[in-house]
Amino acid sequence: MESYLAILFFIAPGFISRNIIDTFVGKDEAKSDIERTVLALVYGLPILILTIMIMYICYPIGTIAEMKYQFSHTKFIIIYSIITIIVTIVVSFFIVIYELKLSKVIHGKFRKLLGLQAIANNEQGWKEFFESSGENSKGIIILKNGKE
């Protein structure tokens, strides 16, 4: 029973986080169960680390054995669950904000720093082409393997 709870506390926040992120960002859905599980593990790892750090502040736990002992108390499990849910929501919204607002800006600065061409502001080149009008019109270059 304890091993099932441990798996649930580790993987479930990742699945919840992935669903929140997919709802707001609208990324392509993972195709297989293995991909979904791997994504849940990737999203669940920072959530687990932050939750353990917060629990360490609330409950001065020094070893893994002490933490396992604390999981035998219902109060600890409830507090851990509440903190995990809060951390899951906060981490998910930070990822959503990064994906929607900051990723293009940061990627553009890195590309400029590396001397690469700038990326368009929109996901699709056609949207960039039709949004510009008049004197601000832009041309579109299609590159394949770095060649026009």
mmCIF file of C-alpha atoms in Angstrom:
data_model
loop_
_atom_site.group_PDB
_atom_site.id
_atom_site.type_symbol
_atom_site.label_atom_id
_atom_site.label_comp_id
_atom_site.label_asym_id
_atom_site.label_seq_id
_atom_site.Cartn_x
_atom_site.Cartn_y
_atom_site.Cartn_z
ATOM 1 C CA MET A 1 0.000 0.000 0.000
ATOM 2 C CA GLU A 2 2.804 2.422 0.846
ATOM 3 C CA SER A 3 4.476 1.853 -2.509
ATOM 4 C CA TYR A 4 1.231 2.686 -4.324
ATOM 5 C CA LEU A 5 0.899 5.910 -2.337
ATOM 6 C CA ALA A 6 4.504 6.810 -3.107
ATOM 7 C CA ILE A 7 3.930 6.271 -6.838
ATOM 8 C CA LEU A 8 0.679 8.233 -6.646
ATOM 9 C CA PHE A 9 2.349 11.162 -4.845
ATOM 10 C CA PHE A 10 5.133 11.224 -7.431
ATOM 11 C CA ILE A 11 3.303 10.661 -10.742
ATOM 12 C CA ALA A 12 -0.137 12.214 -10.098
ATOM 13 C CA PRO A 13 1.120 15.815 -9.742
ATOM 14 C CA GLY A 14 2.922 15.451 -13.070
ATOM 15 C CA PHE A 15 -0.262 14.286 -14.803
ATOM 16 C CA ILE A 16 -2.257 17.130 -13.251
ATOM 17 C CA SER A 17 0.414 19.646 -14.237
ATOM 18 C CA ARG A 18 0.567 18.332 -17.800
ATOM 19 C CA ASN A 19 -3.211 18.605 -18.135
ATOM 20 C CA ILE A 20 -3.201 22.194 -16.838
ATOM 21 C CA ILE A 21 -0.401 23.138 -19.217
ATOM 22 C CA ASP A 22 -2.092 21.442 -22.186
ATOM 23 C CA THR A 23 -5.344 23.241 -21.378
ATOM 24 C CA PHE A 24 -3.780 26.703 -21.490
ATOM 25 C CA VAL A 25 -0.963 26.253 -24.002
ATOM 26 C CA GLY A 26 -2.704 23.861 -26.403
ATOM 27 C CA LYS A 27 0.276 21.703 -27.239
ATOM 28 C CA ASP A 28 -0.030 18.491 -29.208
ATOM 29 C CA GLU A 29 -1.257 15.593 -27.151
ATOM 30 C CA ALA A 30 1.214 12.827 -26.357
ATOM 31 C CA LYS A 31 0.354 9.796 -28.429
ATOM 32 C CA SER A 32 1.165 6.804 -26.243
ATOM 33 C CA ASP A 33 0.848 5.917 -22.591
ATOM 34 C CA ILE A 34 4.637 5.755 -22.306
ATOM 35 C CA GLU A 35 4.966 9.348 -23.570
ATOM 36 C CA ARG A 36 2.285 10.505 -21.137
ATOM 37 C CA THR A 37 4.010 8.761 -18.241
ATOM 38 C CA VAL A 38 7.424 10.194 -19.159
ATOM 39 C CA LEU A 39 5.965 13.698 -19.411
ATOM 40 C CA ALA A 40 4.261 13.219 -16.041
ATOM 41 C CA LEU A 41 7.597 12.178 -14.535
ATOM 42 C CA VAL A 42 9.362 15.194 -16.063
ATOM 43 C CA TYR A 43 6.705 17.603 -14.790
ATOM 44 C CA GLY A 44 6.467 15.760 -11.454
ATOM 45 C CA LEU A 45 10.167 15.985 -10.604
ATOM 46 C CA PRO A 46 10.341 19.756 -9.868
ATOM 47 C CA ILE A 47 7.014 19.498 -8.051
ATOM 48 C CA LEU A 48 8.373 16.703 -5.863
ATOM 49 C CA ILE A 49 11.591 18.603 -5.123
ATOM 50 C CA LEU A 50 9.730 21.799 -4.174
ATOM 51 C CA THR A 51 7.246 19.877 -2.059
ATOM 52 C CA ILE A 52 10.020 18.078 -0.171
ATOM 53 C CA MET A 53 11.806 21.401 0.399
ATOM 54 C CA ILE A 54 8.639 22.955 1.815
ATOM 55 C CA MET A 55 7.960 19.898 3.966
ATOM 56 C CA TYR A 56 11.524 20.051 5.264
ATOM 57 C CA ILE A 57 10.846 23.592 6.439
ATOM 58 C CA CYS A 58 7.531 22.609 8.071
ATOM 59 C CA TYR A 59 8.749 19.296 9.489
ATOM 60 C CA PRO A 60 12.499 19.171 10.152
ATOM 61 C CA ILE A 61 13.068 15.741 8.624
ATOM 62 C CA GLY A 62 16.700 14.709 8.338
ATOM 63 C CA THR A 63 16.561 11.322 6.632
ATOM 64 C CA ILE A 64 14.421 9.318 4.231
ATOM 65 C CA ALA A 65 13.605 6.890 7.046
ATOM 66 C CA GLU A 66 12.162 9.760 9.104
ATOM 67 C CA MET A 67 10.067 10.841 6.138
ATOM 68 C CA LYS A 68 8.775 7.278 5.661
ATOM 69 C CA TYR A 69 7.885 7.237 9.351
ATOM 70 C CA GLN A 70 5.999 10.536 9.009
ATOM 71 C CA PHE A 71 3.907 9.022 6.189
ATOM 72 C CA SER A 72 2.395 6.670 8.767
ATOM 73 C CA HIS A 73 0.632 9.703 10.310
ATOM 74 C CA THR A 74 -2.604 10.825 8.694
ATOM 75 C CA LYS A 75 -2.017 14.492 9.508
ATOM 76 C CA PHE A 76 1.327 14.444 7.682
ATOM 77 C CA ILE A 77 -0.260 12.798 4.621
ATOM 78 C CA ILE A 78 -3.027 15.414 4.494
ATOM 79 C CA ILE A 79 -0.574 18.314 4.841
ATOM 80 C CA TYR A 80 1.735 16.762 2.240
ATOM 81 C CA SER A 81 -1.208 16.315 -0.153
ATOM 82 C CA ILE A 82 -2.380 19.910 0.250
ATOM 83 C CA ILE A 83 1.125 21.295 -0.259
ATOM 84 C CA THR A 84 1.607 19.025 -3.292
ATOM 85 C CA ILE A 85 -1.621 20.293 -4.875
ATOM 86 C CA ILE A 86 -0.671 23.928 -4.252
ATOM 87 C CA VAL A 87 2.864 23.431 -5.614
ATOM 88 C CA THR A 88 1.459 21.575 -8.648
ATOM 89 C CA ILE A 89 -0.853 24.463 -9.513
ATOM 90 C CA VAL A 90 1.855 27.109 -8.963
ATOM 91 C CA VAL A 91 4.483 25.230 -11.026
ATOM 92 C CA SER A 92 1.942 24.581 -13.796
ATOM 93 C CA PHE A 93 1.041 28.254 -14.066
ATOM 94 C CA PHE A 94 4.713 29.273 -14.103
ATOM 95 C CA ILE A 95 5.239 26.873 -17.012
ATOM 96 C CA VAL A 96 2.135 28.241 -18.776
ATOM 97 C CA ILE A 97 3.365 31.827 -18.347
ATOM 98 C CA TYR A 98 6.786 30.805 -19.645
ATOM 99 C CA GLU A 99 5.301 29.051 -22.675
ATOM 100 C CA LEU A 100 2.873 31.841 -23.560
ATOM 101 C CA LYS A 101 4.913 34.949 -22.784
ATOM 102 C CA LEU A 102 8.576 34.339 -22.148
ATOM 103 C CA SER A 103 9.736 31.461 -24.346
ATOM 104 C CA LYS A 104 9.828 33.449 -27.606
ATOM 105 C CA VAL A 105 11.581 36.384 -25.943
ATOM 106 C CA ILE A 106 14.218 34.197 -24.295
ATOM 107 C CA HIS A 107 14.756 32.075 -27.413
ATOM 108 C CA GLY A 108 15.052 35.232 -29.515
ATOM 109 C CA LYS A 109 17.710 36.672 -27.201
ATOM 110 C CA PHE A 110 19.686 33.432 -27.267
ATOM 111 C CA ARG A 111 19.474 33.293 -31.067
ATOM 112 C CA LYS A 112 20.650 36.924 -31.270
ATOM 113 C CA LEU A 113 23.478 36.186 -28.822
ATOM 114 C CA LEU A 114 24.562 33.214 -30.961
ATOM 115 C CA GLY A 115 24.344 35.241 -34.177
ATOM 116 C CA LEU A 116 21.408 33.288 -35.627
ATOM 117 C CA GLN A 117 18.462 34.741 -37.514
ATOM 118 C CA ALA A 118 15.512 36.010 -35.504
ATOM 119 C CA ILE A 119 12.379 33.923 -35.245
ATOM 120 C CA ALA A 120 8.991 35.387 -36.174
ATOM 121 C CA ASN A 121 6.680 36.617 -33.419
ATOM 122 C CA ASN A 122 3.955 34.189 -34.495
ATOM 123 C CA GLU A 123 3.906 30.416 -34.634
ATOM 124 C CA GLN A 124 3.083 30.437 -38.354
ATOM 125 C CA GLY A 125 4.932 32.365 -41.019
ATOM 126 C CA TRP A 126 1.742 33.173 -42.912
ATOM 127 C CA LYS A 127 0.276 34.952 -39.923
ATOM 128 C CA GLU A 128 3.405 37.100 -39.742
ATOM 129 C CA PHE A 129 3.140 37.826 -43.479
ATOM 130 C CA PHE A 130 -0.517 38.890 -43.466
ATOM 131 C CA GLU A 131 -0.336 40.941 -40.238
ATOM 132 C CA SER A 132 2.177 43.339 -41.727
ATOM 133 C CA SER A 133 0.846 45.912 -44.138
ATOM 134 C CA GLY A 134 1.959 49.025 -45.943
ATOM 135 C CA GLU A 135 5.485 50.219 -45.233
ATOM 136 C CA ASN A 136 6.057 47.549 -42.610
ATOM 137 C CA SER A 137 5.531 44.619 -44.955
ATOM 138 C CA LYS A 138 7.872 41.700 -44.516
ATOM 139 C CA GLY A 139 9.055 38.976 -46.779
ATOM 140 C CA ILE A 140 9.144 35.323 -45.811
ATOM 141 C CA ILE A 141 12.219 33.193 -46.378
ATOM 142 C CA ILE A 142 11.882 29.443 -46.428
ATOM 143 C CA LEU A 143 15.081 27.789 -45.313
ATOM 144 C CA LYS A 144 15.944 24.132 -45.596
ATOM 145 C CA ASN A 145 19.184 23.016 -43.970
ATOM 146 C CA GLY A 146 20.240 26.654 -43.661
ATOM 147 C CA LYS A 147 19.875 27.340 -47.410
ATOM 148 C CA GLU A 148 17.229 29.383 -49.181
#
